[in-house]
Amino acid sequence: MSHSSRPLNRQDYKTLTLAALGGALEFYDFIIFVFFAAVVGELFFPADIPEWLRQVQTFGIFAAGYLARPLGGIIMAHFGDLVGRKKMFTLSILLMAVPTLAMGLLPVYASVGLAAPLLLLLMRILQGAAIGGEVPGAWVFVAEHVPARRVGIACGTLTAGLTVGILLGSVVATLINTSLTPQAIHDGGWRIPFLLGGAFGLLAMYLRRWLQETPVFLEMQQRKALAQELPVKAVVLKHQRAVVVSMLLTWLLSAGIVVVILMSPVWLQKQYGLPPALTLQANSIATIMLCFGCLIAGMAADKYGASRTFIIGSLLLAASSWAFYHLVGAYPEYLFPLYGLVGLCVGVVGAVPYVMVRAFPAAVRFTGISFSYNVSYAIFGGLTPIAVTLLMSVSPMAPAWYVAALSLVGLLLGLWLHKTQGLIKTQEQITA
């Protein structure tokens, strides 16, 4: 039986498990900040500044993590293409765990003054650099380990693992806020989730010792087929079509999750007056269903191809999101199933890395995905909340229209892949 058609073996499952676990913990570390932004703002900035300025500065530090993603991702990808996937895969989790642990130990403004927010900003930048290398690196790592006919389910599993990290952050934040008083959280309870994240990250880094370098990279080393020029230069000059498609797919991935998963609970509260606790419960259901959706999309890509998966998945996303945003106000008793269904359909993004890992040749694959993904995420991940908020001044159904536009992008990409097949044919075997 050839490598491309064999089933997943024990080593494949171990690689997938360790990669998904590390990715989940790294995403937890990256987003836990937002759940405690209010108390962090109070402690790390002067007490006498206006509340709006405190919020702007706090979320400015949060946003710095996103702005650092492209640079960190491209640098790590550069070395990942030249010296090995495993080394950078291990470095990314160390670069996330140490700053997260440090954030839980930082002195506050009352102790060290202006140094407190500057140290917090530095830690956040390091986190952004780490997450910029982790996601593309993880997709490349698992795709180059598993058989070519199993790349979809491997990447879908990993994307589901990253989603679990978001859910884990929400659960830990809920536990902290329900088990401790606001004063106890202010006095030091806020440090607990950061210390936990750092400790878990170091554990995940230790477990990644047991991972092996990818067969694709080892083969390139033996054939002396590693990139002869600066990998990012080769990507920009020779693979523009792959970059454009990968950036559009990243827009679908980032904006779908930002609008449906991250922004919808607040929209439900403001638009329909639903209780926060109820919307957060519904959000947890949607996030869990998103994990299953990623797995289904990955399996569908393996069996039916990327074009069919995106054509059908995008149509389902458009229909389910339209139903969710328009019906939940009239039928609030159906909040859970409606939100769960749209969460499942957002899972079409689980097939995004399937296309991306096949779009670039192995010599520049890490750099190609990292450049496309991180630049696109920095743009669309940051602009989507602003765009949707501005559109809501025109129509309260702006999230529905935005997701519909995204679904059209996914549909057109699916049709384009079906028509040309060019992007896939050049990389039909992931080892090519």
Short mmCIF file of C-alpha atoms in Angstrom, two decimals:
data_model
loop_
_atom_site.label_atom_id
_atom_site.label_comp_id
_atom_site.label_asym_id
_atom_site.label_seq_id
_atom_site.Cartn_x
_atom_site.Cartn_y
_atom_site.Cartn_z
CA MET A 1 0.00 0.00 0.00
CA SER A 2 1.43 3.40 -1.01
CA HIS A 3 2.04 6.17 1.52
CA SER A 4 -0.66 8.37 -0.03
CA SER A 5 -3.47 5.81 0.31
CA ARG A 6 -2.62 4.07 3.59
CA PRO A 7 -4.84 4.68 6.63
CA LEU A 8 -3.67 6.78 9.56
CA ASN A 9 -1.33 4.83 11.86
CA ARG A 10 -0.40 5.18 15.52
CA GLN A 11 2.38 7.69 14.80
CA ASP A 12 -0.04 9.83 12.78
CA TYR A 13 -2.55 9.86 15.63
CA LYS A 14 0.18 10.78 18.13
CA THR A 15 1.34 13.63 15.88
CA LEU A 16 -2.22 14.91 15.44
CA THR A 17 -2.99 14.68 19.17
CA LEU A 18 0.16 16.50 20.29
CA ALA A 19 -0.21 19.16 17.58
CA ALA A 20 -3.89 19.78 18.38
CA LEU A 21 -3.23 19.85 22.14
CA GLY A 22 -0.41 22.35 21.76
CA GLY A 23 -2.48 24.47 19.37
CA ALA A 24 -5.44 24.53 21.77
CA LEU A 25 -3.27 25.60 24.70
CA GLU A 26 -1.50 28.23 22.59
CA PHE A 27 -4.80 29.71 21.42
CA TYR A 28 -6.01 29.71 25.04
CA ASP A 29 -2.91 31.70 26.00
CA PHE A 30 -3.49 34.18 23.18
CA ILE A 31 -7.16 34.96 23.89
CA ILE A 32 -7.35 34.67 27.70
CA PHE A 33 -6.28 38.34 27.86
CA VAL A 34 -9.58 39.54 26.39
CA PHE A 35 -11.64 37.82 29.12
CA PHE A 36 -9.79 39.79 31.83
CA ALA A 37 -9.25 43.03 29.90
CA ALA A 38 -11.32 45.09 32.35
CA VAL A 39 -9.37 44.18 35.49
CA VAL A 40 -6.04 44.32 33.62
CA GLY A 41 -6.93 47.85 32.46
CA GLU A 42 -7.64 48.91 36.04
CA LEU A 43 -4.37 47.51 37.36
CA PHE A 44 -1.92 48.42 34.59
CA PHE A 45 -2.90 52.03 33.90
CA PRO A 46 -3.17 55.13 36.12
CA ALA A 47 -6.32 55.29 38.24
CA ASP A 48 -7.06 58.91 37.31
CA ILE A 49 -7.36 58.57 33.52
CA PRO A 50 -10.80 58.55 31.82
CA GLU A 51 -12.47 55.14 31.47
CA TRP A 52 -12.67 55.39 27.67
CA LEU A 53 -8.92 56.04 27.46
CA ARG A 54 -8.22 53.08 29.74
CA GLN A 55 -10.29 50.82 27.48
CA VAL A 56 -8.59 52.12 24.33
CA GLN A 57 -5.13 51.54 25.82
CA THR A 58 -6.04 48.06 27.09
CA PHE A 59 -7.48 46.90 23.77
CA GLY A 60 -4.57 48.59 22.01
CA ILE A 61 -2.26 46.21 23.87
CA PHE A 62 -4.57 43.33 22.93
CA ALA A 63 -4.47 44.42 19.26
CA ALA A 64 -0.67 44.60 19.34
CA GLY A 65 -0.68 40.82 19.45
CA TYR A 66 -2.48 40.74 16.10
CA LEU A 67 -0.13 43.30 14.55
CA ALA A 68 2.91 41.23 15.60
CA ARG A 69 1.54 38.08 13.95
CA PRO A 70 2.78 38.68 10.38
CA LEU A 71 6.37 39.54 11.34
CA GLY A 72 6.69 36.69 13.86
CA GLY A 73 5.05 34.22 11.51
CA ILE A 74 7.21 35.13 8.52
CA ILE A 75 10.46 34.98 10.53
CA MET A 76 9.61 31.57 12.03
CA ALA A 77 8.40 30.28 8.69
CA HIS A 78 11.66 31.42 7.05
CA PHE A 79 13.66 29.22 9.41
CA GLY A 80 11.01 26.48 9.25
CA ASP A 81 11.63 26.19 5.50
CA LEU A 82 15.43 26.29 5.94
CA VAL A 83 16.29 24.42 9.18
CA GLY A 84 13.24 22.28 9.93
CA ARG A 85 9.55 22.27 10.79
CA LYS A 86 9.93 20.63 14.20
CA LYS A 87 12.37 23.20 15.61
CA MET A 88 10.06 26.11 14.81
CA PHE A 89 7.00 24.13 15.94
CA THR A 90 8.63 23.73 19.37
CA LEU A 91 9.91 27.31 19.48
CA SER A 92 6.45 28.77 18.82
CA ILE A 93 4.93 27.15 21.89
CA LEU A 94 7.88 28.20 24.08
CA LEU A 95 7.52 31.76 22.76
CA MET A 96 3.86 31.67 23.83
CA ALA A 97 4.19 29.90 27.19
CA VAL A 98 6.93 32.10 28.68
CA PRO A 99 5.22 35.50 28.05
CA THR A 100 1.88 34.11 29.28
CA LEU A 101 3.53 32.89 32.47
CA ALA A 102 5.28 36.27 32.81
CA MET A 103 1.97 38.14 32.38
CA GLY A 104 0.68 36.30 35.44
CA LEU A 105 3.70 37.51 37.44
CA LEU A 106 4.01 41.12 36.20
CA PRO A 107 4.01 43.98 38.72
CA VAL A 108 1.08 46.39 38.37
CA TYR A 109 1.09 50.18 37.80
CA ALA A 110 0.85 50.95 41.51
CA SER A 111 4.19 49.15 42.03
CA VAL A 112 6.36 50.14 39.07
CA GLY A 113 4.46 52.89 37.26
CA LEU A 114 4.79 53.22 33.47
CA ALA A 115 6.98 50.09 33.29
CA ALA A 116 3.89 47.94 33.98
CA PRO A 117 1.96 48.64 30.74
CA LEU A 118 5.21 48.63 28.72
CA LEU A 119 6.11 45.16 30.03
CA LEU A 120 2.55 44.00 29.31
CA LEU A 121 2.85 45.33 25.76
CA LEU A 122 6.16 43.50 25.25
CA MET A 123 4.67 40.21 26.45
CA ARG A 124 1.69 40.68 24.14
CA ILE A 125 3.95 41.30 21.13
CA LEU A 126 5.84 38.08 21.89
CA GLN A 127 2.52 36.23 22.11
CA GLY A 128 1.51 37.59 18.72
CA ALA A 129 4.80 36.52 17.16
CA ALA A 130 4.30 33.03 18.59
CA ILE A 131 0.73 32.55 17.35
CA GLY A 132 1.83 33.83 13.92
CA GLY A 133 4.19 30.88 13.64
CA GLU A 134 2.09 28.28 15.43
CA VAL A 135 -0.99 28.03 13.20
CA PRO A 136 0.71 27.83 9.77
CA GLY A 137 3.47 25.69 11.26
CA ALA A 138 0.98 23.24 12.72
CA TRP A 139 -0.92 22.90 9.44
CA VAL A 140 2.31 22.24 7.52
CA PHE A 141 3.61 19.85 10.18
CA VAL A 142 0.58 17.55 10.25
CA ALA A 143 -0.02 17.76 6.47
CA GLU A 144 3.52 16.59 5.77
CA HIS A 145 3.25 13.72 8.24
CA VAL A 146 -0.02 12.07 7.22
CA PRO A 147 -0.81 10.32 3.89
CA ALA A 148 -1.83 12.71 1.08
CA ARG A 149 -5.39 11.33 1.08
CA ARG A 150 -5.75 12.19 4.79
CA VAL A 151 -4.54 15.80 4.72
CA GLY A 152 -8.11 17.14 4.99
CA ILE A 153 -9.04 15.33 8.19
CA ALA A 154 -5.58 16.09 9.67
CA CYS A 155 -5.95 19.85 9.06
CA GLY A 156 -9.62 19.78 10.11
CA THR A 157 -8.66 18.08 13.39
CA LEU A 158 -5.99 20.68 14.06
CA THR A 159 -8.36 23.58 13.30
CA ALA A 160 -10.91 22.02 15.67
CA GLY A 161 -8.16 21.86 18.31
CA LEU A 162 -7.49 25.60 17.94
CA THR A 163 -11.21 26.20 18.44
CA VAL A 164 -11.10 24.15 21.65
CA GLY A 165 -8.53 26.68 22.91
CA ILE A 166 -11.11 29.49 22.55
CA LEU A 167 -13.68 27.37 24.40
CA LEU A 168 -11.15 26.53 27.14
CA GLY A 169 -10.47 30.25 27.66
CA SER A 170 -14.19 30.93 28.02
CA VAL A 171 -14.64 28.06 30.49
CA VAL A 172 -11.68 29.11 32.67
CA ALA A 173 -12.86 32.74 32.68
CA THR A 174 -16.36 31.61 33.70
CA LEU A 175 -14.98 29.44 36.53
CA ILE A 176 -12.78 32.26 37.85
CA ASN A 177 -15.65 34.77 37.76
CA THR A 178 -18.14 32.44 39.46
CA SER A 179 -15.83 31.04 42.15
CA LEU A 180 -14.11 34.31 43.18
CA THR A 181 -15.51 37.67 44.24
CA PRO A 182 -14.71 40.74 42.08
CA GLN A 183 -12.41 41.97 44.85
CA ALA A 184 -10.57 38.63 44.99
CA ILE A 185 -10.08 38.71 41.21
CA HIS A 186 -8.79 42.28 41.47
CA ASP A 187 -6.42 41.33 44.31
CA GLY A 188 -4.72 38.52 42.35
CA GLY A 189 -7.30 36.06 41.05
CA TRP A 190 -6.81 37.47 37.53
CA ARG A 191 -3.29 36.02 37.56
CA ILE A 192 -4.51 32.40 37.83
CA PRO A 193 -5.56 31.86 34.16
CA PHE A 194 -2.24 33.31 32.90
CA LEU A 195 -0.18 31.13 35.25
CA LEU A 196 -2.21 28.09 34.21
CA GLY A 197 -1.74 28.92 30.54
CA GLY A 198 2.01 29.30 30.93
CA ALA A 199 2.33 26.04 32.85
CA PHE A 200 0.20 24.13 30.34
CA GLY A 201 2.21 25.61 27.48
CA LEU A 202 5.51 24.44 28.97
CA LEU A 203 3.98 20.97 29.42
CA ALA A 204 2.85 20.93 25.77
CA MET A 205 6.35 21.99 24.68
CA TYR A 206 7.81 19.08 26.68
CA LEU A 207 5.37 16.66 25.05
CA ARG A 208 6.36 17.92 21.60
CA ARG A 209 9.82 16.44 22.23
CA TRP A 210 8.30 13.15 21.05
CA LEU A 211 7.34 14.52 17.64
CA GLN A 212 9.52 13.68 14.64
CA GLU A 213 10.63 15.94 11.80
CA THR A 214 8.33 15.68 8.79
CA PRO A 215 9.27 13.10 6.12
CA VAL A 216 8.84 15.80 3.44
CA PHE A 217 11.47 18.10 5.01
CA LEU A 218 13.90 15.20 5.58
CA GLU A 219 13.53 14.18 1.94
CA MET A 220 14.19 17.76 0.79
CA GLN A 221 17.31 17.82 2.96
CA GLN A 222 18.58 14.61 1.39
CA ARG A 223 17.85 15.85 -2.14
CA LYS A 224 19.33 19.27 -1.24
CA ALA A 225 16.03 20.76 -2.46
CA LEU A 226 15.64 23.36 0.26
CA ALA A 227 14.88 26.93 -0.81
CA GLN A 228 17.96 28.43 -2.50
CA GLU A 229 16.75 32.01 -2.14
CA LEU A 230 14.91 33.96 0.54
CA PRO A 231 11.65 31.93 0.92
CA VAL A 232 9.39 35.01 1.25
CA LYS A 233 10.91 36.47 -1.94
CA ALA A 234 10.11 33.27 -3.84
CA VAL A 235 6.55 33.28 -2.49
CA VAL A 236 5.83 36.89 -3.48
CA LEU A 237 7.44 36.68 -6.94
CA LYS A 238 6.47 33.16 -8.06
CA HIS A 239 3.28 32.17 -6.23
CA GLN A 240 0.98 35.22 -6.42
CA ARG A 241 -2.11 33.17 -7.34
CA ALA A 242 -1.63 30.86 -4.37
CA VAL A 243 -1.12 33.89 -2.09
CA VAL A 244 -4.35 35.58 -3.29
CA VAL A 245 -6.45 32.43 -2.87
CA SER A 246 -4.92 31.74 0.57
CA MET A 247 -5.61 35.32 1.71
CA LEU A 248 -9.24 35.13 0.57
CA LEU A 249 -9.67 31.81 2.36
CA THR A 250 -8.14 33.36 5.51
CA TRP A 251 -10.71 36.17 5.26
CA LEU A 252 -13.45 33.54 5.21
CA LEU A 253 -11.89 31.77 8.21
CA SER A 254 -11.10 34.81 10.37
CA ALA A 255 -14.23 36.85 9.69
CA GLY A 256 -16.56 33.85 9.99
CA ILE A 257 -15.26 33.08 13.47
CA VAL A 258 -15.06 36.75 14.53
CA VAL A 259 -18.65 37.57 13.47
CA VAL A 260 -20.52 34.36 14.30
CA ILE A 261 -18.60 33.13 17.33
CA LEU A 262 -17.05 36.23 18.96
CA MET A 263 -19.41 39.12 18.11
CA SER A 264 -22.84 37.43 18.08
CA PRO A 265 -23.36 37.07 21.88
CA VAL A 266 -23.13 40.87 22.35
CA TRP A 267 -25.31 41.41 19.23
CA LEU A 268 -27.99 39.09 20.68
CA GLN A 269 -27.94 41.01 23.96
CA LYS A 270 -28.25 44.43 22.31
CA GLN A 271 -30.59 43.52 19.46
CA TYR A 272 -33.03 41.23 21.25
CA GLY A 273 -32.33 41.91 24.94
CA LEU A 274 -31.33 38.32 25.67
CA PRO A 275 -29.60 37.73 29.04
CA PRO A 276 -25.77 37.58 28.86
CA ALA A 277 -25.62 34.20 30.63
CA LEU A 278 -28.02 32.71 28.08
CA THR A 279 -26.11 34.05 25.07
CA LEU A 280 -22.81 32.76 26.48
CA GLN A 281 -24.32 29.30 26.96
CA ALA A 282 -25.54 29.37 23.37
CA ASN A 283 -22.10 30.56 22.28
CA SER A 284 -20.47 27.56 23.97
CA ILE A 285 -22.82 25.25 22.03
CA ALA A 286 -21.96 27.03 18.77
CA THR A 287 -18.22 26.73 19.51
CA ILE A 288 -18.52 23.00 20.21
CA MET A 289 -20.50 22.54 17.00
CA LEU A 290 -17.81 24.51 15.16
CA CYS A 291 -15.28 21.87 16.25
CA PHE A 292 -17.45 19.12 14.74
CA GLY A 293 -17.95 21.24 11.60
CA CYS A 294 -14.18 21.53 11.12
CA LEU A 295 -13.82 17.74 11.33
CA ILE A 296 -16.67 17.18 8.84
CA ALA A 297 -15.23 19.75 6.40
CA GLY A 298 -11.81 18.09 6.59
CA MET A 299 -13.26 14.65 5.87
CA ALA A 300 -15.37 16.07 3.02
CA ALA A 301 -12.29 17.68 1.44
CA ASP A 302 -10.49 14.32 1.49
CA LYS A 303 -13.44 12.46 -0.01
CA TYR A 304 -15.05 14.97 -2.38
CA GLY A 305 -12.34 17.60 -2.94
CA ALA A 306 -12.00 21.24 -1.91
CA SER A 307 -14.26 22.69 -4.61
CA ARG A 308 -17.36 20.68 -3.69
CA THR A 309 -16.71 21.20 0.00
CA PHE A 310 -16.61 25.00 -0.36
CA ILE A 311 -19.54 25.18 -2.79
CA ILE A 312 -21.87 23.15 -0.56
CA GLY A 313 -20.41 24.44 2.72
CA SER A 314 -20.74 28.10 1.69
CA LEU A 315 -24.38 27.64 0.65
CA LEU A 316 -25.14 25.97 3.99
CA LEU A 317 -23.34 28.78 5.85
CA ALA A 318 -25.38 31.43 4.02
CA ALA A 319 -28.70 29.67 4.70
CA SER A 320 -28.01 28.82 8.37
CA SER A 321 -26.63 32.28 9.26
CA TRP A 322 -29.54 34.05 7.55
CA ALA A 323 -31.98 31.86 9.51
CA PHE A 324 -30.11 32.44 12.78
CA TYR A 325 -29.95 36.23 12.60
CA HIS A 326 -33.52 36.67 11.32
CA LEU A 327 -35.42 34.02 13.30
CA VAL A 328 -33.82 34.06 16.76
CA GLY A 329 -35.63 37.28 17.72
CA ALA A 330 -39.06 35.90 16.87
CA TYR A 331 -38.33 32.43 18.25
CA PRO A 332 -35.90 32.84 21.17
CA GLU A 333 -36.77 29.33 22.36
CA TYR A 334 -34.82 28.07 19.32
CA LEU A 335 -31.66 30.04 20.22
CA PHE A 336 -29.58 26.96 21.03
CA PRO A 337 -30.38 24.88 17.91
CA LEU A 338 -30.17 27.91 15.59
CA TYR A 339 -26.81 29.05 17.01
CA GLY A 340 -25.54 25.47 17.09
CA LEU A 341 -26.47 24.98 13.43
CA VAL A 342 -24.71 28.12 12.22
CA GLY A 343 -21.67 27.20 14.36
CA LEU A 344 -21.59 23.80 12.64
CA CYS A 345 -21.74 25.45 9.19
CA VAL A 346 -18.94 27.92 10.02
CA GLY A 347 -16.92 24.71 10.30
CA VAL A 348 -16.44 24.85 6.52
CA VAL A 349 -13.30 26.82 7.47
CA GLY A 350 -11.82 23.48 8.55
CA ALA A 351 -11.13 22.86 4.84
CA VAL A 352 -9.16 26.11 4.42
CA PRO A 353 -5.73 24.65 5.32
CA TYR A 354 -6.41 21.69 2.96
CA VAL A 355 -6.22 24.11 0.03
CA MET A 356 -3.39 26.19 1.48
CA VAL A 357 -0.94 23.33 2.11
CA ARG A 358 -1.48 22.15 -1.48
CA ALA A 359 -1.11 25.61 -2.95
CA PHE A 360 2.63 26.00 -2.28
CA PRO A 361 5.58 23.71 -3.12
CA ALA A 362 7.23 22.07 -0.12
CA ALA A 363 10.39 24.21 -0.28
CA VAL A 364 8.43 27.42 0.53
CA ARG A 365 5.21 25.93 1.95
CA PHE A 366 5.67 27.15 5.53
CA THR A 367 6.56 30.68 4.38
CA GLY A 368 3.78 30.79 1.75
CA ILE A 369 1.05 29.85 4.21
CA SER A 370 2.46 32.01 7.01
CA PHE A 371 2.76 35.11 4.80
CA SER A 372 -0.74 34.74 3.30
CA TYR A 373 -2.48 33.72 6.54
CA ASN A 374 -0.90 36.25 8.90
CA VAL A 375 -1.08 39.31 6.62
CA SER A 376 -4.70 38.51 5.76
CA TYR A 377 -5.60 37.80 9.40
CA ALA A 378 -4.00 41.05 10.56
CA ILE A 379 -6.10 42.97 7.99
CA PHE A 380 -9.44 41.18 8.10
CA GLY A 381 -9.28 40.02 11.72
CA GLY A 382 -8.81 43.63 12.77
CA LEU A 383 -11.14 45.34 10.29
CA THR A 384 -14.11 42.95 10.49
CA PRO A 385 -15.43 44.12 13.91
CA ILE A 386 -15.07 47.76 12.80
CA ALA A 387 -16.79 47.11 9.46
CA VAL A 388 -19.69 45.19 11.01
CA THR A 389 -20.16 47.84 13.72
CA LEU A 390 -20.27 50.64 11.12
CA LEU A 391 -22.69 48.65 8.94
CA MET A 392 -25.00 48.19 11.93
CA SER A 393 -25.68 51.92 11.85
CA VAL A 394 -27.26 51.24 8.44
CA SER A 395 -28.98 47.94 9.29
CA PRO A 396 -29.19 45.94 12.54
CA MET A 397 -28.90 42.84 10.33
CA ALA A 398 -25.35 43.82 9.31
CA PRO A 399 -23.83 40.57 10.69
CA ALA A 400 -26.20 38.55 8.49
CA TRP A 401 -25.24 40.57 5.40
CA TYR A 402 -21.54 40.29 6.20
CA VAL A 403 -21.68 36.50 6.62
CA ALA A 404 -23.72 36.29 3.40
CA ALA A 405 -20.94 38.20 1.59
CA LEU A 406 -18.37 35.84 3.08
CA SER A 407 -20.41 32.85 1.93
CA LEU A 408 -20.40 34.30 -1.60
CA VAL A 409 -16.59 34.55 -1.42
CA GLY A 410 -16.41 30.89 -0.35
CA LEU A 411 -18.83 29.86 -3.12
CA LEU A 412 -16.86 31.72 -5.81
CA LEU A 413 -13.59 30.20 -4.59
CA GLY A 414 -15.19 26.74 -4.68
CA LEU A 415 -16.41 27.33 -8.27
CA TRP A 416 -12.99 28.66 -9.28
CA LEU A 417 -11.24 25.60 -7.86
CA HIS A 418 -13.72 23.37 -9.69
CA LYS A 419 -13.19 25.21 -12.97
CA THR A 420 -9.40 25.45 -13.01
CA GLN A 421 -8.09 22.74 -10.67
CA GLY A 422 -4.76 24.40 -11.43
CA LEU A 423 -3.97 25.33 -7.87
CA ILE A 424 -4.47 21.73 -6.77
CA LYS A 425 -2.95 19.86 -9.73
CA THR A 426 0.49 21.33 -9.20
CA GLN A 427 0.48 19.93 -5.67
CA GLU A 428 -1.67 16.82 -6.10
CA GLN A 429 0.73 14.98 -3.83
CA ILE A 430 1.59 16.93 -0.73
CA THR A 431 5.19 15.72 -1.09
CA ALA A 432 5.58 17.25 -4.54
#
